[in-house]
Amino acid sequence: MRQRVTFLLEDDHDSEAPPINVTSNSVKVNVIGAAKEHQLSISLDDLPRQLRHVLDRSQELYVRWVSVEPHSTRPPFTSRLTPGLHVFYTPRNVTAQDDQLCPSLKALFSADLKCSSPTRSFTSIPALSERSSSSSSTAFQYHAPLPSIDGFVTSIESQVCGQVGGDHESTCQDRISAARDADYLDINFDAVSQSLIVSAFWHRAPTSTGRWSETISNEGFHTAHKLEVGVLRNEDRKSPEGLTLGGLLTVVGEGDKSAPTRFSFLSRHHLAPNGSSYEVSFVEPTGLHPTLRIALNATSFNGPSTSCALHAYLTLPSYLFVDRYQLSDPLFLASKNLREVQSLYGETSLEDPDWVIDRWGSNLLAELATPHADADKVRLDRSWTVDVPLHLRYLPPTRNPDGVTAMQLPWPAVVFWACPAAGGLKMHTNPFDRVHVGYDTLFEPQTMFYHWEARARAASASAAAPRDGTHSSASSSSSPLTVTLRVPVLRLDGGAHVEWVTIVAVLLGFAWISWTLFRAVVRPSAAVSDARSKTDVDSVDSTAKKPVSRAEKNDRHRKGQRQPQQNMS
């Protein structure tokens, strides 16, 4: 097992080295304002048997959870994902996938996950010609709007800390419980490394001061491991694609002092320039065909380079979908400030109600149109908005008296500039690299992503209390990254009336159609009979009224004279 803790100091932090105390088995960090990443590399032998069984049948498995609480980022921790639980899975054998994956996810995170098996509940990530590698081209994807990882923390505490026992069990529980306040959690596995890497990130300490003051040691784990602690800051970069970090690095057990360090690497994820931020909302009223509005705010809409294109990547639950035929019209796209739909995959059926859908939802990758400073100067004074037309599926009936179900979903969009990088760049040398975030496999492997910051509207202090119950200035400035969608549904208390009215309407309609058909069949038969009777009468009258010639009269007279003579004889 290996443990790596990285503190990334704030940009305005004092240039002097922060106070760090190093002992033979611990590192104590005193009152520093910094972002923090805590990473554990775990051998498969140290994992529970059920989890080992899942990993043995996986080629790649990447689990990402992102909090709905807004958080700022700084390099190299700048990648973005929509809030909730994301799973990217590639089985070792495509024809024989693991049926234990979904039960394991439910046991670890939540029993309410809409997941039965990868073949039924996951969506397949499309292979865009040569853009995707052979491994990601067969990958499956899953998402669930999971607001917290309390279930995961509780499950890990019972499985891991129970093996520690003794005085270290409470220390183990405290360390794992700290993940409840994390901004995001990553679990990475690939069959090549044969190790499980778990990472948690906090953009600031979840305390009233927002500063870290803690002791990091090997205690709390049942196996010996290597512990590295780095206190670093960003330094001037050598290239637009690269980052440079410098500071102090401590390897516990290899000395009683921290060693200075400085290293550079290439990074695929960066912050967008010009103070770029965005906000997501639904255009009111929503109805059954809501419009998702993405409001973009920036001092300039010029990308990092002329070869960059602005994109939005949407993660939509099963009850929301995009009509691919509606978005195939270039003029319609232009009216919504959309330039092109580059990828749409997942559950995109146009007719099915939500209760017959097995898969979790769908994803949309769209290129956005950007304003020109001269032609759109008036609109630039406010913000640039992009509208994405969506459609709602029919939801199960409800007992709400108003016949409306309020669906709260995390912000479904992330916005970024996608810029092609020079060939030959080695991104894998980044020790903080974050791959398999959904949209990265839809681009060339060397693509650079410049992320816009998700910035929600300000919330009241009472509504924005931090997760640990203390007051935090960062938390009080923004509301959670969620939107509420009011969906009209059938009322259960009025269902009986609807059924009877429907039955009566169907019977009346059937009776009217039957009567109309009967009249259409009977009327022609009566008309034919009347026409035949009239023809016979007309023929008799014409015969009676026919004039008799003189020859016919003489012939009748002779026949009349012969008849009496024959009778006398």
Coordinates of C-alpha atoms in Angstrom, one line a residue:
M1 CA 0.0 0.0 0.0
R2 CA 1.2 3.5 -0.8
Q3 CA -0.2 6.8 0.5
R4 CA 0.4 10.2 -1.1
V5 CA -0.8 13.5 0.3
T6 CA -0.4 16.7 -1.7
F7 CA -1.1 20.2 -0.4
L8 CA -1.3 22.8 -3.1
L9 CA -0.8 26.2 -1.6
E10 CA -3.0 29.1 -2.5
D11 CA -1.6 31.6 -5.0
D12 CA -1.5 34.4 -2.4
H13 CA 0.2 32.3 0.2
D14 CA 3.4 33.5 1.8
S15 CA 6.5 32.6 -0.3
E16 CA 8.3 31.3 2.8
A17 CA 8.1 27.6 3.5
P18 CA 5.1 26.6 5.6
P19 CA 5.7 25.2 9.1
I20 CA 6.1 21.4 8.8
N21 CA 7.2 19.0 11.6
V22 CA 8.6 15.6 10.5
T23 CA 9.1 12.6 12.8
S24 CA 10.0 9.0 12.1
N25 CA 6.4 8.0 11.4
S26 CA 4.4 11.2 10.8
V27 CA 4.2 14.7 9.2
K28 CA 2.5 17.5 11.0
V29 CA 1.2 20.4 8.9
N30 CA 0.4 23.6 10.8
V31 CA -2.3 26.1 9.6
I32 CA -1.9 26.4 5.9
G33 CA -4.5 27.5 3.3
A34 CA -4.3 25.0 0.5
A35 CA -6.1 22.5 -1.7
K36 CA -5.5 18.9 -0.8
E37 CA -5.4 15.6 -2.6
H38 CA -5.2 12.3 -0.6
Q39 CA -4.3 9.2 -2.7
L40 CA -4.1 5.6 -1.7
S41 CA -2.7 2.8 -3.9
I42 CA -4.1 -0.5 -2.6
S43 CA -3.0 -4.0 -3.6
L44 CA -5.7 -6.4 -4.7
D45 CA -4.8 -8.8 -1.9
D46 CA -6.0 -6.1 0.6
L47 CA -9.5 -5.8 -0.9
P48 CA -12.7 -7.5 0.1
R49 CA -13.4 -10.7 -1.8
Q50 CA -16.5 -9.4 -3.6
L51 CA -14.6 -6.4 -4.9
R52 CA -11.7 -8.6 -6.0
H53 CA -14.1 -10.7 -8.0
V54 CA -15.4 -7.6 -9.8
L55 CA -11.9 -6.3 -10.6
D56 CA -10.7 -9.8 -11.8
R57 CA -13.3 -9.6 -14.6
S58 CA -12.6 -5.9 -15.4
Q59 CA -10.1 -4.6 -17.9
E60 CA -10.7 -1.0 -16.7
L61 CA -12.9 0.4 -14.0
Y62 CA -13.1 4.1 -13.2
V63 CA -15.5 5.4 -10.6
R64 CA -15.9 9.2 -10.1
W65 CA -18.1 10.9 -7.6
V66 CA -18.5 14.7 -7.7
S67 CA -20.2 16.8 -5.0
V68 CA -23.0 19.2 -5.8
E69 CA -21.3 21.9 -3.7
P70 CA -19.5 24.4 -5.9
H71 CA -15.7 24.5 -5.6
S72 CA -12.9 26.4 -7.2
T73 CA -10.0 24.7 -8.8
R74 CA -6.4 25.4 -9.5
P75 CA -3.8 23.6 -11.6
P76 CA -3.3 20.7 -11.8
F77 CA -6.7 19.8 -10.3
T78 CA -8.8 21.6 -12.9
S79 CA -10.8 18.8 -14.6
R80 CA -14.5 19.0 -14.4
L81 CA -17.4 16.5 -14.3
T82 CA -21.1 16.9 -13.6
P83 CA -22.1 16.2 -10.0
G84 CA -23.1 12.7 -9.1
L85 CA -21.7 9.2 -9.5
H86 CA -19.9 8.3 -12.8
V87 CA -18.7 4.7 -13.7
F88 CA -16.6 3.9 -16.7
Y89 CA -16.2 0.2 -17.2
T90 CA -14.5 -2.0 -19.8
P91 CA -14.9 -5.8 -19.2
R92 CA -12.1 -8.2 -20.0
N93 CA -14.5 -10.3 -22.1
V94 CA -17.2 -8.3 -23.8
T95 CA -19.4 -11.4 -24.3
A96 CA -19.2 -12.4 -20.6
Q97 CA -19.6 -9.3 -18.5
D98 CA -19.7 -9.2 -14.8
D99 CA -23.2 -9.3 -13.2
Q100 CA -21.7 -8.5 -9.8
L101 CA -20.8 -4.9 -10.7
C102 CA -24.2 -3.4 -10.1
P103 CA -24.7 -5.2 -6.8
S104 CA -21.3 -4.1 -5.7
L105 CA -22.1 -0.4 -6.6
K106 CA -25.3 -0.6 -4.7
A107 CA -23.6 -2.1 -1.6
L108 CA -20.9 0.5 -1.7
F109 CA -22.8 3.7 -2.5
S110 CA -26.6 3.3 -2.4
A111 CA -29.2 0.6 -2.7
D112 CA -31.4 3.1 -4.7
L113 CA -29.1 3.1 -7.7
K114 CA -30.9 2.4 -11.0
C115 CA -28.5 -0.4 -11.9
S116 CA -29.2 -4.1 -12.7
S117 CA -26.3 -5.1 -15.0
P118 CA -23.8 -3.4 -17.4
T119 CA -25.7 -4.7 -20.4
R120 CA -29.0 -3.4 -19.3
S121 CA -28.2 -0.3 -17.3
F122 CA -25.0 1.1 -18.8
T123 CA -24.6 2.9 -22.1
S124 CA -21.9 2.2 -24.7
I125 CA -19.4 5.0 -25.4
P126 CA -19.2 5.4 -29.2
A127 CA -15.9 4.8 -31.0
L128 CA -15.3 7.9 -33.1
S129 CA -13.0 6.4 -35.8
E130 CA -9.4 6.7 -34.7
R131 CA -10.2 9.2 -31.9
S132 CA -10.7 6.6 -29.2
S133 CA -8.2 4.0 -28.1
S134 CA -9.1 0.3 -28.4
S135 CA -9.8 0.0 -24.7
S136 CA -12.1 3.0 -24.4
S137 CA -13.9 2.1 -27.7
T138 CA -15.7 -0.8 -25.9
A139 CA -16.2 1.0 -22.6
F140 CA -19.5 1.3 -20.9
Q141 CA -20.7 4.3 -19.0
Y142 CA -23.1 4.9 -16.1
H143 CA -24.3 7.9 -14.1
A144 CA -26.5 8.4 -11.1
P145 CA -27.4 11.7 -9.4
L146 CA -25.9 10.7 -6.0
P147 CA -25.9 13.7 -3.7
S148 CA -23.5 12.3 -1.1
I149 CA -21.2 9.4 -0.4
D150 CA -22.3 8.7 3.2
G151 CA -23.2 5.2 2.2
F152 CA -19.7 4.6 0.7
V153 CA -17.9 6.0 3.8
T154 CA -20.0 3.9 6.1
S155 CA -19.4 0.7 4.1
I156 CA -15.6 1.3 3.9
E157 CA -15.4 2.1 7.6
S158 CA -17.0 -1.3 8.5
Q159 CA -14.9 -3.3 6.0
V160 CA -11.5 -1.6 6.5
C161 CA -11.4 -0.2 10.0
G162 CA -12.8 -3.4 11.4
Q163 CA -9.6 -5.2 10.3
V164 CA -7.4 -2.7 12.1
G165 CA -8.9 -3.0 15.5
G166 CA -7.3 -1.8 18.7
D167 CA -6.5 1.9 19.3
H168 CA -6.0 2.6 15.6
E169 CA -9.6 1.8 14.7
S170 CA -10.9 5.3 15.7
T171 CA -8.0 6.9 13.7
C172 CA -9.0 4.9 10.7
Q173 CA -12.6 5.9 11.0
D174 CA -11.7 9.6 11.3
R175 CA -9.6 9.5 8.1
I176 CA -12.2 7.7 6.1
S177 CA -15.0 9.9 7.4
A178 CA -13.1 13.0 6.1
A179 CA -14.1 11.9 2.6
R180 CA -17.7 13.0 3.3
D181 CA -16.5 16.6 2.8
A182 CA -14.5 15.9 -0.3
D183 CA -15.2 17.8 -3.5
Y184 CA -14.7 14.7 -5.6
L185 CA -13.6 11.1 -5.1
D186 CA -11.9 8.9 -7.8
I187 CA -11.5 5.1 -7.8
N188 CA -9.2 3.8 -10.6
F189 CA -8.3 0.3 -11.7
D190 CA -6.7 -1.2 -14.7
A191 CA -5.7 -4.8 -15.3
V192 CA -2.1 -3.8 -16.3
S193 CA -1.2 -2.2 -12.9
Q194 CA -3.2 -4.7 -10.8
S195 CA -3.7 -2.0 -8.2
L196 CA -6.6 0.1 -7.0
I197 CA -6.0 3.8 -6.6
V198 CA -8.4 5.9 -4.5
S199 CA -8.1 9.7 -4.6
A200 CA -10.1 12.4 -2.7
F201 CA -9.8 16.1 -3.3
W202 CA -10.7 19.1 -1.2
H203 CA -10.4 22.7 -2.6
R204 CA -10.1 24.0 1.0
A205 CA -10.2 22.6 4.5
P206 CA -13.9 22.0 5.6
T207 CA -13.4 24.2 8.7
S208 CA -14.4 27.7 9.7
T209 CA -11.0 29.0 8.8
G210 CA -10.5 27.0 5.7
R211 CA -7.0 26.0 6.7
W212 CA -5.4 22.7 7.3
S213 CA -3.8 21.7 10.6
E214 CA -3.3 18.0 10.9
T215 CA -0.9 15.1 11.5
I216 CA -0.5 12.5 8.8
S217 CA 0.9 9.2 9.8
N218 CA 0.9 5.5 8.9
E219 CA -1.5 4.8 11.8
G220 CA -5.0 3.6 10.9
F221 CA -4.1 0.9 8.3
H222 CA -3.6 -2.8 9.0
T223 CA -0.7 -3.1 6.5
A224 CA 2.6 -1.3 6.3
H225 CA 2.9 1.2 3.5
K226 CA 4.9 4.1 2.1
L227 CA 3.8 7.6 3.0
E228 CA 4.7 10.7 0.9
V229 CA 3.6 14.2 1.8
G230 CA 4.2 17.2 -0.5
V231 CA 3.5 20.9 0.2
L232 CA 3.7 22.5 -3.3
R233 CA 2.8 25.7 -5.2
N234 CA 2.4 26.6 -8.8
E235 CA 5.4 28.3 -10.4
D236 CA 5.9 30.0 -13.7
R237 CA 5.2 27.4 -16.5
K238 CA 7.7 26.7 -19.2
S239 CA 5.1 26.1 -22.0
P240 CA 1.3 26.6 -22.5
E241 CA 0.7 22.9 -22.2
G242 CA 2.9 22.4 -19.1
L243 CA 2.9 23.1 -15.4
T244 CA 5.6 23.5 -12.9
L245 CA 5.3 22.8 -9.2
G246 CA 7.8 23.5 -6.5
G247 CA 7.9 23.1 -2.7
L248 CA 8.8 20.5 -0.1
L249 CA 8.5 16.7 -0.3
T250 CA 8.7 14.4 2.7
V251 CA 9.0 10.6 2.6
V252 CA 8.1 9.3 6.1
G253 CA 10.7 7.0 7.5
E254 CA 13.5 8.2 5.2
G255 CA 14.7 11.2 7.3
D256 CA 13.6 13.8 9.7
K257 CA 13.5 16.7 7.2
S258 CA 11.6 17.7 4.1
A259 CA 13.5 18.0 0.9
P260 CA 13.0 20.8 -1.6
T261 CA 11.6 19.7 -4.9
R262 CA 10.7 21.2 -8.3
F263 CA 9.3 19.4 -11.3
S264 CA 7.5 20.1 -14.6
F265 CA 5.0 18.0 -16.6
L266 CA 2.5 18.3 -19.4
S267 CA -1.2 18.6 -18.4
R268 CA -4.3 18.0 -20.5
H269 CA -6.6 20.0 -18.2
H270 CA -6.3 23.7 -17.6
L271 CA -8.4 26.7 -16.5
A272 CA -10.1 28.7 -19.2
P273 CA -8.8 32.3 -19.5
N274 CA -10.6 35.6 -19.3
G275 CA -12.4 34.8 -16.0
S276 CA -14.7 32.3 -17.8
S277 CA -17.7 31.0 -15.9
Y278 CA -21.1 29.6 -16.7
E279 CA -24.5 29.0 -15.1
V280 CA -27.2 26.5 -15.9
S281 CA -31.0 26.9 -15.6
F282 CA -34.3 26.0 -17.2
V283 CA -36.3 28.5 -19.2
E284 CA -39.7 29.1 -17.5
P285 CA -42.3 27.7 -18.0
T286 CA -40.8 24.3 -18.6
G287 CA -43.8 22.0 -19.4
L288 CA -43.0 18.7 -21.1
H289 CA -40.4 20.2 -23.4
P290 CA -38.0 22.2 -21.2
T291 CA -35.2 24.2 -22.6
L292 CA -31.8 24.1 -20.8
R293 CA -30.1 27.5 -20.8
I294 CA -26.3 27.8 -20.4
A295 CA -25.4 31.4 -19.6
L296 CA -21.7 32.1 -20.4
N297 CA -19.8 35.0 -18.8
A298 CA -16.3 36.1 -19.7
T299 CA -14.4 39.2 -20.4
S300 CA -13.5 37.8 -23.9
F301 CA -14.9 34.9 -25.8
N302 CA -11.6 34.3 -27.6
G303 CA -10.2 30.8 -26.9
P304 CA -6.7 30.0 -25.8
S305 CA -5.8 29.7 -29.5
T306 CA -7.5 30.1 -32.9
S307 CA -7.7 26.3 -33.2
C308 CA -9.8 25.9 -30.1
A309 CA -13.6 25.2 -30.2
L310 CA -16.0 25.8 -27.3
H311 CA -18.0 22.7 -26.2
A312 CA -20.7 21.7 -23.8
Y313 CA -20.9 18.1 -22.5
L314 CA -24.4 17.2 -21.1
T315 CA -25.2 14.2 -18.8
L316 CA -28.9 13.7 -18.9
P317 CA -31.0 11.3 -16.7
S318 CA -33.4 8.8 -18.2
Y319 CA -36.4 11.1 -17.9
L320 CA -34.8 13.8 -20.1
F321 CA -33.7 13.2 -23.6
V322 CA -32.6 15.1 -26.8
D323 CA -34.3 14.6 -30.1
R324 CA -31.5 14.0 -32.6
Y325 CA -33.7 14.8 -35.5
Q326 CA -34.6 18.2 -34.1
L327 CA -30.9 19.1 -33.8
S328 CA -30.1 18.0 -37.3
D329 CA -31.3 21.3 -38.8
P330 CA -28.4 23.9 -39.1
L331 CA -30.7 26.9 -39.1
F332 CA -32.4 25.6 -35.9
L333 CA -29.0 25.0 -34.3
A334 CA -27.9 28.5 -35.2
S335 CA -31.0 30.0 -33.6
K336 CA -30.0 28.3 -30.3
N337 CA -26.3 29.4 -30.5
L338 CA -25.3 25.8 -31.2
R339 CA -22.9 25.0 -34.0
E340 CA -22.8 21.3 -34.3
V341 CA -23.9 18.1 -32.4
Q342 CA -20.7 16.0 -32.4
S343 CA -22.0 13.0 -30.3
L344 CA -25.2 11.8 -28.9
Y345 CA -25.4 8.4 -27.3
G346 CA -27.4 6.5 -24.7
E347 CA -31.1 6.2 -24.2
T348 CA -32.6 8.5 -26.9
S349 CA -35.9 6.7 -27.6
L350 CA -38.6 9.3 -28.5
E351 CA -41.7 7.4 -27.3
D352 CA -40.9 5.2 -24.2
P353 CA -42.1 6.4 -20.8
D354 CA -39.5 6.5 -18.0
W355 CA -40.8 3.4 -16.2
V356 CA -39.9 1.1 -19.1
I357 CA -36.3 2.6 -19.5
D358 CA -33.6 0.4 -18.1
R359 CA -30.5 2.4 -19.0
W360 CA -29.5 5.4 -16.9
G361 CA -29.8 8.2 -19.5
S362 CA -27.8 9.8 -22.3
N363 CA -24.9 12.1 -23.2
L364 CA -24.6 15.0 -25.6
L365 CA -21.4 16.6 -26.9
A366 CA -22.1 19.8 -28.8
E367 CA -19.9 22.6 -30.2
L368 CA -21.2 26.0 -29.2
A369 CA -21.3 29.1 -31.3
T370 CA -19.3 32.1 -29.9
P371 CA -20.1 35.8 -30.3
H372 CA -18.1 38.2 -32.4
A373 CA -17.1 41.3 -30.4
D374 CA -18.3 43.7 -33.1
A375 CA -21.5 42.1 -34.3
D376 CA -22.7 41.1 -30.8
K377 CA -21.5 44.0 -28.7
V378 CA -24.9 44.6 -27.1
R379 CA -25.3 41.0 -26.1
L380 CA -21.7 40.9 -24.7
D381 CA -22.7 43.6 -22.2
R382 CA -24.9 40.9 -20.5
S383 CA -23.9 37.3 -21.2
W384 CA -23.9 34.9 -24.1
T385 CA -26.7 32.2 -23.7
V386 CA -26.9 28.8 -25.4
D387 CA -30.3 27.0 -25.4
V388 CA -30.5 23.2 -25.6
P389 CA -34.1 21.9 -26.3
L390 CA -34.9 18.9 -24.2
H391 CA -37.9 16.6 -23.8
L392 CA -39.5 14.9 -20.8
R393 CA -40.7 11.3 -20.6
Y394 CA -43.9 10.4 -18.9
L395 CA -43.2 9.8 -15.2
P396 CA -45.1 7.4 -12.9
P397 CA -48.3 8.9 -11.3
T398 CA -48.1 10.8 -8.0
R399 CA -50.4 11.6 -5.2
N400 CA -49.5 15.3 -5.1
P401 CA -52.7 17.3 -5.2
D402 CA -51.3 19.7 -7.9
G403 CA -50.3 16.8 -10.2
V404 CA -46.7 18.0 -10.3
T405 CA -43.5 16.1 -9.4
A406 CA -40.4 18.3 -8.5
M407 CA -37.3 16.7 -10.0
Q408 CA -34.0 18.0 -8.6
L409 CA -31.0 17.2 -10.7
P410 CA -27.4 18.3 -10.6
W411 CA -26.2 20.7 -13.3
P412 CA -26.1 18.5 -16.4
A413 CA -23.5 20.5 -18.3
V414 CA -19.8 21.1 -18.2
V415 CA -18.3 23.8 -20.6
F416 CA -14.7 23.8 -21.9
W417 CA -12.5 24.8 -24.8
A418 CA -11.1 21.8 -26.7
C419 CA -7.7 22.6 -28.3
P420 CA -5.6 20.2 -30.4
A421 CA -2.1 19.9 -29.1
A422 CA 1.1 19.2 -30.9
G423 CA 1.7 15.6 -31.7
G424 CA 4.2 13.6 -29.6
L425 CA 3.3 15.2 -26.2
K426 CA 3.5 12.8 -23.3
M427 CA 0.5 13.5 -21.1
H428 CA 1.0 10.3 -19.0
T429 CA 4.0 11.8 -17.2
N430 CA 1.6 14.0 -15.2
P431 CA 1.4 12.5 -11.7
F432 CA -2.0 14.2 -11.2
D433 CA -3.5 13.3 -14.6
R434 CA -7.2 12.6 -14.6
V435 CA -8.5 10.5 -17.5
H436 CA -11.8 8.8 -18.3
V437 CA -14.1 11.7 -17.5
G438 CA -16.5 11.0 -20.2
Y439 CA -15.8 13.6 -22.9
D440 CA -12.0 13.1 -23.2
T441 CA -12.5 9.8 -25.1
L442 CA -14.5 11.7 -27.7
F443 CA -11.5 13.7 -28.8
E444 CA -8.0 13.0 -30.0
P445 CA -5.7 11.7 -27.2
Q446 CA -3.5 14.9 -27.3
T447 CA -6.5 17.3 -26.9
M448 CA -6.1 20.0 -24.3
F449 CA -9.2 21.0 -22.2
Y450 CA -9.6 24.5 -20.8
H451 CA -12.5 24.4 -18.3
W452 CA -15.0 27.1 -17.5
E453 CA -15.9 27.5 -13.8
A454 CA -19.4 26.4 -12.7
R455 CA -20.7 29.4 -10.7
A456 CA -24.1 29.2 -9.1
R457 CA -26.0 32.2 -7.8
A458 CA -25.4 33.5 -4.3
A459 CA -27.4 31.8 -1.6
S460 CA -28.3 32.8 1.9
A461 CA -26.1 31.9 4.8
S462 CA -28.7 29.5 6.3
A463 CA -29.2 27.7 3.0
A464 CA -25.5 27.4 2.3
A465 CA -24.2 26.0 5.5
P466 CA -21.1 23.8 4.9
R467 CA -21.4 20.0 5.2
D468 CA -19.6 19.8 8.6
G469 CA -22.0 22.3 10.2
T470 CA -19.4 25.1 10.6
H471 CA -19.5 28.4 8.9
S472 CA -17.5 28.8 5.7
S473 CA -17.1 31.9 3.6
A474 CA -16.7 29.8 0.5
S475 CA -19.9 27.9 1.1
S476 CA -22.0 31.0 1.9
S477 CA -21.2 32.6 -1.4
S478 CA -22.9 30.0 -3.7
S479 CA -25.8 27.6 -3.7
P480 CA -25.5 23.9 -4.7
L481 CA -25.1 23.1 -8.4
T482 CA -28.6 21.7 -8.7
V483 CA -31.7 22.8 -10.7
T484 CA -35.3 21.9 -10.0
L485 CA -37.6 20.8 -12.8
R486 CA -41.4 20.7 -12.1
V487 CA -42.9 17.9 -14.2
P488 CA -46.6 17.4 -14.8
V489 CA -47.7 13.9 -14.0
L490 CA -51.0 11.9 -13.5
R491 CA -52.7 12.3 -10.1
L492 CA -53.4 8.9 -8.5
D493 CA -56.5 10.3 -6.6
G494 CA -58.0 11.3 -9.9
G495 CA -57.0 8.2 -11.8
A496 CA -60.4 6.4 -11.3
H497 CA -62.3 9.3 -12.9
V498 CA -59.9 9.3 -15.8
E499 CA -60.3 5.6 -16.4
W500 CA -64.1 5.7 -16.4
V501 CA -64.1 8.8 -18.7
T502 CA -61.7 7.1 -21.0
I503 CA -63.8 3.9 -21.2
V504 CA -67.0 5.9 -21.8
A505 CA -65.3 8.0 -24.5
V506 CA -63.9 4.8 -26.2
L507 CA -67.4 3.1 -26.2
L508 CA -69.1 6.2 -27.5
G509 CA -66.5 6.5 -30.2
F510 CA -66.9 2.9 -31.1
A511 CA -70.7 3.2 -31.3
W512 CA -70.5 6.3 -33.5
I513 CA -68.0 4.6 -35.9
S514 CA -70.2 1.4 -36.0
W515 CA -73.4 3.4 -36.7
T516 CA -71.6 5.4 -39.4
L517 CA -70.4 2.2 -41.1
F518 CA -73.9 0.6 -40.8
R519 CA -75.5 3.6 -42.5
A520 CA -72.9 3.5 -45.2
V521 CA -73.6 -0.2 -46.0
V522 CA -77.5 -0.1 -45.7
R523 CA -78.2 3.1 -47.8
P524 CA -76.6 1.8 -51.0
S525 CA -78.7 -1.5 -50.8
A526 CA -82.0 0.3 -50.4
A527 CA -81.1 2.7 -53.2
V528 CA -80.4 -0.3 -55.5
S529 CA -83.8 -2.0 -54.7
D530 CA -85.7 1.2 -55.3
A531 CA -84.0 1.7 -58.6
R532 CA -84.9 -1.9 -59.7
S533 CA -88.6 -1.5 -58.8
K534 CA -88.8 1.7 -60.6
T535 CA -87.3 0.1 -63.7
D536 CA -89.9 -2.7 -63.8
V537 CA -92.9 -0.2 -63.4
D538 CA -91.5 1.9 -66.2
S539 CA -91.2 -1.0 -68.5
V540 CA -94.9 -2.1 -67.9
D541 CA -96.1 1.5 -68.5
S542 CA -94.1 1.8 -71.7
T543 CA -95.6 -1.5 -73.0
A544 CA -99.2 -0.4 -72.2
K545 CA -98.7 3.0 -73.8
K546 CA -97.2 1.6 -77.0
P547 CA -99.4 2.5 -80.2
V548 CA -101.0 -0.5 -82.3
S549 CA -100.6 -0.5 -86.0
R550 CA -103.5 -1.2 -88.6
A551 CA -102.1 -4.6 -89.5
E552 CA -102.1 -5.7 -85.8
K553 CA -105.7 -4.5 -85.5
N554 CA -106.9 -6.5 -88.6
D555 CA -105.0 -9.6 -87.4
R556 CA -106.8 -9.4 -84.0
H557 CA -110.1 -9.0 -85.8
R558 CA -109.7 -12.1 -87.9
K559 CA -108.6 -14.2 -84.8
G560 CA -111.8 -13.0 -83.1
Q561 CA -114.1 -14.2 -86.0
R562 CA -112.5 -17.7 -86.2
Q563 CA -113.0 -18.4 -82.5
P564 CA -116.9 -18.6 -82.6
Q565 CA -116.9 -20.8 -85.7
Q566 CA -114.7 -23.3 -84.0
N567 CA -116.9 -23.4 -81.0
M568 CA -120.0 -24.1 -83.1
S569 CA -118.5 -27.0 -84.8

